[in-house]
XYZ file of C-alpha atoms in Angstrom:
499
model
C 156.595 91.126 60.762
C 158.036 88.768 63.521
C 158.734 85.447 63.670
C 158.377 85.650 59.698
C 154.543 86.093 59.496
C 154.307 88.269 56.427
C 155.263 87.132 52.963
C 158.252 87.994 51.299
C 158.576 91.515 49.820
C 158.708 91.340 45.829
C 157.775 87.911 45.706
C 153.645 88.679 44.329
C 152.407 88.713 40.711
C 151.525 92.653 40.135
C 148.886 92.615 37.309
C 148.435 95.816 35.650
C 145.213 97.606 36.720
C 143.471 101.536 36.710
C 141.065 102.083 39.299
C 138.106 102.559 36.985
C 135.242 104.390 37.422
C 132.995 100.902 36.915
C 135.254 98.966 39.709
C 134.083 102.134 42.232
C 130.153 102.287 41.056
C 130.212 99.038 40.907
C 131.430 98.334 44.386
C 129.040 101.344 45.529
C 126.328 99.735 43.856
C 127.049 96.051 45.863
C 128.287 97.131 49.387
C 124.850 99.138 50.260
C 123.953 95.402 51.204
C 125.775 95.924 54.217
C 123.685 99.104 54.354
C 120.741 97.188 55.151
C 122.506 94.632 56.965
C 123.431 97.140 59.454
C 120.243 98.972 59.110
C 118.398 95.845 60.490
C 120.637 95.384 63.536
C 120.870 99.054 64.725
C 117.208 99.268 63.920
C 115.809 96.828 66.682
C 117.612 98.297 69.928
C 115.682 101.430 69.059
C 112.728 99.796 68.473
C 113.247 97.564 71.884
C 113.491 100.661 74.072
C 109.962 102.470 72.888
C 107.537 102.309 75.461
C 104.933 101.939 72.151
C 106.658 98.996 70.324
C 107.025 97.154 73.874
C 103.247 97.846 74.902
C 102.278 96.534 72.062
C 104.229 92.991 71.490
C 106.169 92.832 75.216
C 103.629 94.095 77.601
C 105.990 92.242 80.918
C 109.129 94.119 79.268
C 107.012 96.935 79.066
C 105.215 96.948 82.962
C 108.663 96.366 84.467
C 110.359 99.883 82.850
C 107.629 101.726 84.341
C 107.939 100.833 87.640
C 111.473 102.694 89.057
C 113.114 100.549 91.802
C 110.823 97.266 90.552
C 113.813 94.489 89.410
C 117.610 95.408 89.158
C 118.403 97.744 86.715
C 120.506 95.315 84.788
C 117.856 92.611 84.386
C 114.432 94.943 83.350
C 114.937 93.844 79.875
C 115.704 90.310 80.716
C 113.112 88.632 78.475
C 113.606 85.723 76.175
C 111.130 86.769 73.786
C 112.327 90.151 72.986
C 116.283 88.419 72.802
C 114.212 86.002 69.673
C 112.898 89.176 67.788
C 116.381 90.544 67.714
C 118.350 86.909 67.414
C 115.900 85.351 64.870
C 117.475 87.308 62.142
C 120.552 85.876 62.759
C 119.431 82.101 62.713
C 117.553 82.947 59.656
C 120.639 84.264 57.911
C 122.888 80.861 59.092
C 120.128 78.754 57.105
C 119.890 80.993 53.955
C 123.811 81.299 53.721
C 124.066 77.924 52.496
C 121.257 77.939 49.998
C 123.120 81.305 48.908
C 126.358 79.391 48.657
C 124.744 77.356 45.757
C 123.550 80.393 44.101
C 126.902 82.338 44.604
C 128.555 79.837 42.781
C 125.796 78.381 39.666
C 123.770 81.634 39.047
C 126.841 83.982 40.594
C 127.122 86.484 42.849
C 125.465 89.332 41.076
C 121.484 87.115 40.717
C 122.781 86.216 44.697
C 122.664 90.128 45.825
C 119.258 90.195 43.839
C 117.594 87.805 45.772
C 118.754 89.230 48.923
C 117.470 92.511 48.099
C 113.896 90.759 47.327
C 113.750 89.474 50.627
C 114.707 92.686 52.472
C 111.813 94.406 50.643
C 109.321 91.560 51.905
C 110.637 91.386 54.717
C 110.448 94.812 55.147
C 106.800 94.989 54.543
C 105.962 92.630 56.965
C 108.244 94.233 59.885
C 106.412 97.475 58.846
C 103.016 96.369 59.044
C 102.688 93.658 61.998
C 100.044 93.555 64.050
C 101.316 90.810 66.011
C 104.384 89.347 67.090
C 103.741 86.213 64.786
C 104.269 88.454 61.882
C 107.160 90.912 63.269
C 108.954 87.372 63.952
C 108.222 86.002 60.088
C 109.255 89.876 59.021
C 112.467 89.414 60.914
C 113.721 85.898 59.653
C 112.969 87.100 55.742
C 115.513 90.267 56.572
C 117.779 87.222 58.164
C 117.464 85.631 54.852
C 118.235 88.914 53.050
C 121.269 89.258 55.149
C 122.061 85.363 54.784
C 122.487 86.039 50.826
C 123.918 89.915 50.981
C 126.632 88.445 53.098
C 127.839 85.707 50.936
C 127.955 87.617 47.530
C 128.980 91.005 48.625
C 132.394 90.622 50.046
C 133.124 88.008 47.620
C 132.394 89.958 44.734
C 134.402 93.228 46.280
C 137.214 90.722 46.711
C 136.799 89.721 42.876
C 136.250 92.961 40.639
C 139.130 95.055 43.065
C 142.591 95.813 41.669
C 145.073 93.567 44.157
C 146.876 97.472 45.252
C 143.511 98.692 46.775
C 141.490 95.000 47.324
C 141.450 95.865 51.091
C 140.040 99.696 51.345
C 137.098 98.591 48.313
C 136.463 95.255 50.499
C 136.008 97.533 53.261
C 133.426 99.789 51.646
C 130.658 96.661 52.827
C 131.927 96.871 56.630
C 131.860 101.045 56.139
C 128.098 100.683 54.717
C 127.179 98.223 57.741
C 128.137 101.246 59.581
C 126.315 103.895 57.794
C 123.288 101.760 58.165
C 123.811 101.409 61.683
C 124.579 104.830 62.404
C 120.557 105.931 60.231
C 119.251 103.630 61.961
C 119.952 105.373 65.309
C 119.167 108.526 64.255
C 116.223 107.345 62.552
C 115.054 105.657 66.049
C 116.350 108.909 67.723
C 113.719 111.171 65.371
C 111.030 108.059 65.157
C 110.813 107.693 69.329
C 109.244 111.605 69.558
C 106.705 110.783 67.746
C 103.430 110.702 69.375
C 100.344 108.081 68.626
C 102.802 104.636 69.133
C 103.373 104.491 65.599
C 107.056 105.602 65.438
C 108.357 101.777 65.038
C 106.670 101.355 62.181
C 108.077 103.836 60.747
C 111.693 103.232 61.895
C 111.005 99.389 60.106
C 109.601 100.893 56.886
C 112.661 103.248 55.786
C 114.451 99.851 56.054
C 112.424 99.706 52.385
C 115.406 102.231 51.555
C 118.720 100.047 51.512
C 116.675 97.719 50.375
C 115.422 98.514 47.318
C 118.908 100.287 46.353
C 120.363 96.843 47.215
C 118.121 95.503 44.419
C 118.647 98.073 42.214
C 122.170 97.790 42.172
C 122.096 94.236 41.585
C 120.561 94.904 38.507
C 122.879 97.449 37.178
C 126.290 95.874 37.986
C 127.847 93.738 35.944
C 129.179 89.604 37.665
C 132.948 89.337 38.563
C 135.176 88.279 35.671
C 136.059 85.307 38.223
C 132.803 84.094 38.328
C 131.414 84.229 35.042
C 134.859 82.239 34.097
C 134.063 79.934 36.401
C 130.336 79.460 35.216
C 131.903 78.685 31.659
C 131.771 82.626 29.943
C 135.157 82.767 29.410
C 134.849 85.680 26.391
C 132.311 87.518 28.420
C 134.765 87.254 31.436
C 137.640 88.864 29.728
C 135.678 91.234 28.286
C 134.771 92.308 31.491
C 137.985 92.332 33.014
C 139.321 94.237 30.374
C 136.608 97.163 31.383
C 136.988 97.082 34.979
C 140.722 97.326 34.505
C 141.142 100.186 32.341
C 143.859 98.022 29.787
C 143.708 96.051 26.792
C 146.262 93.280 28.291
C 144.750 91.499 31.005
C 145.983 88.104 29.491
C 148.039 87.561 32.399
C 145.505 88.064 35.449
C 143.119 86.577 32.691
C 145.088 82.532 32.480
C 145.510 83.082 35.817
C 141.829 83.067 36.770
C 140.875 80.433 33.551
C 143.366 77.958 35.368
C 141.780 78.738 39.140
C 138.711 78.068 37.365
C 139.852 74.872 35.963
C 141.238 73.542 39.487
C 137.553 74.623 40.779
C 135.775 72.864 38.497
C 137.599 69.568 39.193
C 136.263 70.449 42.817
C 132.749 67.790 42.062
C 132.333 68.570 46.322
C 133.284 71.508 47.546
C 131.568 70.907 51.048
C 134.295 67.769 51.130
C 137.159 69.676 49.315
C 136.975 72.599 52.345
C 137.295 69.855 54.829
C 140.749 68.385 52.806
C 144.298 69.648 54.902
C 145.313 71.504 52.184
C 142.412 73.986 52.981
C 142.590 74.405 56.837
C 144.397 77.354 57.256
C 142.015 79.564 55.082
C 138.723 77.453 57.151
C 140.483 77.279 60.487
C 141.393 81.577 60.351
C 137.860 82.354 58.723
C 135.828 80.367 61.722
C 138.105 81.773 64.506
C 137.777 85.380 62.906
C 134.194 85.156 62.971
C 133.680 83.569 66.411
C 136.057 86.694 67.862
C 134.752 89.516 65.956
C 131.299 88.358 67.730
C 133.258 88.102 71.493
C 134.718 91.403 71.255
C 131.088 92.215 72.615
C 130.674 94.522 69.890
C 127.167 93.515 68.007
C 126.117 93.396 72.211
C 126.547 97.138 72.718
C 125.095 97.790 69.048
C 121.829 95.646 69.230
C 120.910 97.082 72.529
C 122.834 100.643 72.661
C 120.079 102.441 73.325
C 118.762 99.205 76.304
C 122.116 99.111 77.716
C 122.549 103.187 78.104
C 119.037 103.199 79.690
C 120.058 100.376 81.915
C 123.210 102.522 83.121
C 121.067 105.300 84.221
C 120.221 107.388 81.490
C 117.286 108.752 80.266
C 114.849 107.614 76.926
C 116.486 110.310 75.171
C 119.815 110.147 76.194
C 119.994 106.471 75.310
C 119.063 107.572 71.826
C 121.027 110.395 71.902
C 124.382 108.098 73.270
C 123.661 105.315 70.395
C 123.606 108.024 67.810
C 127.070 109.331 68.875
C 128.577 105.412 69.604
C 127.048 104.905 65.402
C 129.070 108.374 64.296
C 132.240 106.877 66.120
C 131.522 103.199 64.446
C 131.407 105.037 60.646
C 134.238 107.583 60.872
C 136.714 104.419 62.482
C 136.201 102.114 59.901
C 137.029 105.460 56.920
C 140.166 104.676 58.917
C 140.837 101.346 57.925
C 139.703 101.703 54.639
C 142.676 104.022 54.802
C 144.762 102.137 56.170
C 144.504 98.460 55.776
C 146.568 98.179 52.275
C 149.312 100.273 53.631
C 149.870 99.201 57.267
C 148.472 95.924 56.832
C 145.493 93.829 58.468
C 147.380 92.751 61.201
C 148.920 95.448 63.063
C 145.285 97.548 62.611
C 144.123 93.618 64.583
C 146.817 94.193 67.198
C 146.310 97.993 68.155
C 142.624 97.188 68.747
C 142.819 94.872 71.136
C 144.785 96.708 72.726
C 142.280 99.400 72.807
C 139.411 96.950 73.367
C 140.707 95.688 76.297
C 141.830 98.503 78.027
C 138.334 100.427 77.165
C 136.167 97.106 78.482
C 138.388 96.932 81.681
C 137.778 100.650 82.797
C 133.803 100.589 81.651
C 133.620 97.414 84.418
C 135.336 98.900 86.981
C 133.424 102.460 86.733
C 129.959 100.087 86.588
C 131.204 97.794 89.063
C 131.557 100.877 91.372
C 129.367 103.870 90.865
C 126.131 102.279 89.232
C 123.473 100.752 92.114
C 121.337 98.224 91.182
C 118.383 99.542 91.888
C 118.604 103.366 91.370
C 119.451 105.795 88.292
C 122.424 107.099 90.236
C 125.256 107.309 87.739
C 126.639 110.697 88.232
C 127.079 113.364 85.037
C 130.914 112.636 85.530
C 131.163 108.602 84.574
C 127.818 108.589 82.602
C 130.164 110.947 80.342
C 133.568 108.407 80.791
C 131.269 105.233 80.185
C 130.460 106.596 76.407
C 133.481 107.616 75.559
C 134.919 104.658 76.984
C 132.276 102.511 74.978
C 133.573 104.947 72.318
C 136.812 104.040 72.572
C 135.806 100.144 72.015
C 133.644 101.053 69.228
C 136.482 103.160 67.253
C 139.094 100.461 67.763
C 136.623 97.534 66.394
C 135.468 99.721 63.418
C 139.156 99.874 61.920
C 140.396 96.266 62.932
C 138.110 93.215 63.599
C 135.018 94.194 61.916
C 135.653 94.989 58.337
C 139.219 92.340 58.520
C 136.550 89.922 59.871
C 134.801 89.895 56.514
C 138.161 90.985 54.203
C 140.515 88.606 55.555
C 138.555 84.957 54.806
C 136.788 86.890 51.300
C 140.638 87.030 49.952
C 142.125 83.616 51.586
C 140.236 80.738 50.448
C 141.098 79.064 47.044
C 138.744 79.791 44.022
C 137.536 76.020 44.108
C 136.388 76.099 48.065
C 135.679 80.062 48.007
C 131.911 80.035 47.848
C 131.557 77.646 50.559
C 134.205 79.274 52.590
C 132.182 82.303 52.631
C 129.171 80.542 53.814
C 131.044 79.041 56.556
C 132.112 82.042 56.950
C 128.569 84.057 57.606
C 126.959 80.596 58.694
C 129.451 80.668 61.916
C 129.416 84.875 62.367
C 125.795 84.319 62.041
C 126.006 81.200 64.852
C 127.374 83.294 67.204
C 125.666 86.930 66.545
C 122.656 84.585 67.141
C 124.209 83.162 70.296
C 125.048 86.665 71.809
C 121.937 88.384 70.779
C 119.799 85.715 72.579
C 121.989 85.727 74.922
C 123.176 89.064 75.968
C 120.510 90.752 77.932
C 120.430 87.882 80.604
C 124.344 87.759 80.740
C 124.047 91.801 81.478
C 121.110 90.829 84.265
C 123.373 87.768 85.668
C 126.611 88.854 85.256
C 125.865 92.715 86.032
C 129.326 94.971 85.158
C 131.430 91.595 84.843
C 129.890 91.141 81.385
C 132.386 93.747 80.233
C 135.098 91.929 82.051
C 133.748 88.618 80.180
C 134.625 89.843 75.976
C 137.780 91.889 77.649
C 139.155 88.010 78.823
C 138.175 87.407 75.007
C 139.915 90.255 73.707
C 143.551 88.983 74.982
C 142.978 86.101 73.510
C 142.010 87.493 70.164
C 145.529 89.252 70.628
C 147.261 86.607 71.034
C 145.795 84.739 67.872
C 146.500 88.055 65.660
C 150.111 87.667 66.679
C 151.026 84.724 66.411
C 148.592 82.871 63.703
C 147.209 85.316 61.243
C 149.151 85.800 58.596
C 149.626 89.237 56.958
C 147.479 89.129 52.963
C 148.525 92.957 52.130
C 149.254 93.755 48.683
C 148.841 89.899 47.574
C 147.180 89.221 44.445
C 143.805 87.123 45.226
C 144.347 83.891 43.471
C 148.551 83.687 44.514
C 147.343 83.928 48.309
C 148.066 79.825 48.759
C 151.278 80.232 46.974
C 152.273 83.467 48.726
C 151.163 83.558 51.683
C 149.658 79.722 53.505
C 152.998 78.129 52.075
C 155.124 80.915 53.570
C 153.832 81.004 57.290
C 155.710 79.403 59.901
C 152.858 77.082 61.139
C 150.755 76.556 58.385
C 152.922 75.732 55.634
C 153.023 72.117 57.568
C 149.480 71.788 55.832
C 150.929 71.870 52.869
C 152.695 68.647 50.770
């Protein structure tokens, strides 16, 4: 790496490990609560373009996409109410991360995942069932608590249980499921909109009772990460544990490491203080900025409101559906890429090549909008209808195998045991922040900034480059707990935060 950003090869602890069969169920079992994370966001952009669902709860959002040639085609679904159903998850999640923080760390992360797949069910129900938009709203903040707690256990725990060799690709398998849920939820929209008799909505919220209840099944099957039942105070129940996910009888090395991370964390009376200490910038400084870019690539934009934005660019009901469906295939086959990938080239050159890609796909979607789409008409020919999805794509691919899994791996495996369950919920509190800020956001940037909006995250995406090369500091094949050691103390810039 240049400028000496990677560690040193040879210098990490390599603790012997198998790849058991209860390290992959049991990271199965955990990750399909980024099933229903990403359920719940491709879910409402379906929901937001049937005529039935916006009768029903947005009857001004509704009156101006039947009337061709009414308002600009970019600002039809300019409505702040319709941004809050979709952004009120988020805000709910911000909230709930830091209750889940508490939980992550006293009751551990396994009784966290439970509770998030409780209020997915409820929330669920109520989504399913509303019969006003009082109750789709109350619906919608319980899944933002679900997601709130989901988020802060999974990717820890993933981080925990994996082998160091493969840590990455099993970390990954939350960020793959957030695509898979994505990706059903499109095609579940895509089936769901034919319906006839309005009721198709409901329907598309109640198979959301699917992730959900595996979620909470799973939860109850797996077994808590050696790490944190160590740090809870069951030492002979943690190394029992660790001796089954690893496959070995010896695991008295990784075992004192882990009793004497736990040690360090419990002298940690504050961790909401400790976090803030110098020592512990680089992991809290990388984990915010992560999280505030992954959200300015524009990504969770285009897959909120794929099936709004394709129908605001000319095409049809189905073809919107149709075009999301194909943009969620791209999003799940990209990020079996990276799981791939990521422990053999590293998280930073997959970071890199993205933005490259980002930027250059962003740039040619403006200038094809910018050109050939009037404001007022449906006139986007065959011919750049076809080049604006597979430019969108293009941006979709490149973000599935870089910034959004490595926005959730990358701060799960950096912070210290001591600070790591509040690093996490800074972690989703400030992804959370700003999905909420760009969900409530987005559809009046797209009716005030037209085809510049795309010209707006591309400006973002350089910068993003130029963080990924010159801050971030390669974590590949570095044991979890040597990552201060290894990896902070090693950088060029950030081993000044260190005495």
């Amino acid at each position: 790496m240049a400028g000496g950003f990677a560690p040193a090869a040879g210098t990490t602890t390599a603790f012997e490990a198998k790849i058991t069969p209860l390290v992959i169920i049991s990271c199965i079992l955990a990750s399909t609560g980024g099933l229903m994370f990403g359920y719940d966001v491709g879910i409402s952009g379906g929901v937001t373009s049937m005529p039935s669902f916006l009768e029903k709860f947005f009857p001004v959002v509704y009156r101006r996409t039947q009337q061709p040639g009414l308002e600009s085609n970019y600002c039809k679904y300019d409505n702040q109410g319709l941004q809050l159903f979709t952004s009120s998850l988020y805000i709910a999640a911000l909230i709930a991360t830091f209750l889940a923080s508490v939980t992550t760390r006293r009751l551990g992360r396994r009784l966290t995942m439970l509770i998030a797949g409780i209020f997915f069910i409820v929330g669920t129900v109520l989504n399913a069932t509303a019969v006003n938009l009082a109750m789709l709203i109350i619906g919608r903040l319980l899944l933002g608590c679900g997601v709130g707690f989901a988020n802060q256990a999974v990717p820890v725990f993933l981080s925990e249980i994996a082998p160091t060799r493969i840590r990455g690709a099993l970390n990954i398998l939350f960020q793959l499921n957030v695509t898979i849920g994505i990706l059903f939820a499109n095609l579940i929209n895509y089936g769901t909109a034919k319906i006839t008799g309005g009721w198709g909505w409901r329907l598309s919220f109640g198979l959301g009772g699917i992730p959900a209840t595996l979620l909470t099944i799973g939860s109850l099957i797996v077994t808590d990460s050696p790490n944190s039942l160590i740090e809870r105070g069951h030492l002979d129940e943690g190394k029992s544990v660790l001796r089954r996910i690893r496959g070995i009888e010896n695991v008295e090395p990784e075992y004192l490491e882990l009793v004497e991370a736990s040690r360090v964390a419990k002298a940690v009376k504050v961790p909401v203080r400790d976090i803030l200490l110098r020592k512990n910038r680089p992991p809290l400084v990388i984990a915010i900025w992560l999280q505030i870019f992954q959200q300015f690539t524009g990504i969770n934009a285009i897959m909120f409101y794929a099936p709004v934005l394709f129908r605001t660019l000319g095409f049809g009901g189905d073809a919107s559906l149709y075009s999301a469906v194909i943009t969620g295939a791209v999003n799940v086959l990209s990020t079996l890429v990276s799981i791939y990938s990521v422990d053999k080239i590293g998280r930073r050159i997959l970071l890199l090549e993205a933005c490259v890609q980002m930027f250059l796909s962003q740039v040619v979607i403006a200038i094809v909008l910018g050109f050939k789409l009037k404001e007022n008409t449906d006139d986007l020919s065959k011919g750049f209808a076809i080049l604006v999805v597979v430019m969108v794509c293009t941006f979709v691919s490149s973000f599935a195998w870089s910034w959004g899994p490595l926005g959730w791996l990358i701060p799960s495996e950096t912070f210290p045991l001591e600070t790591r369950s509040i690093g996490q919920s800074v972690t989703v509190s400030v992804n959370m922040l700003f999905t909420f800020v760009i969900a409530q956001a987005f559809l009046s940037m797209l009716c005030h900034l037209k085809f510049g909006i795309f010209l707006f995250f591309s400006g973002w995406v350089f910068i993003m480059g130029l963080f990924a090369f010159f801050i971030l500091p390669e974590t590949k094949n570095v044991p979890i707990e040597e990552i201060t050691e290894k990896v902070w103390k090693q950088h060029w810039y950030w081993k000044r935060f260190f005495d």
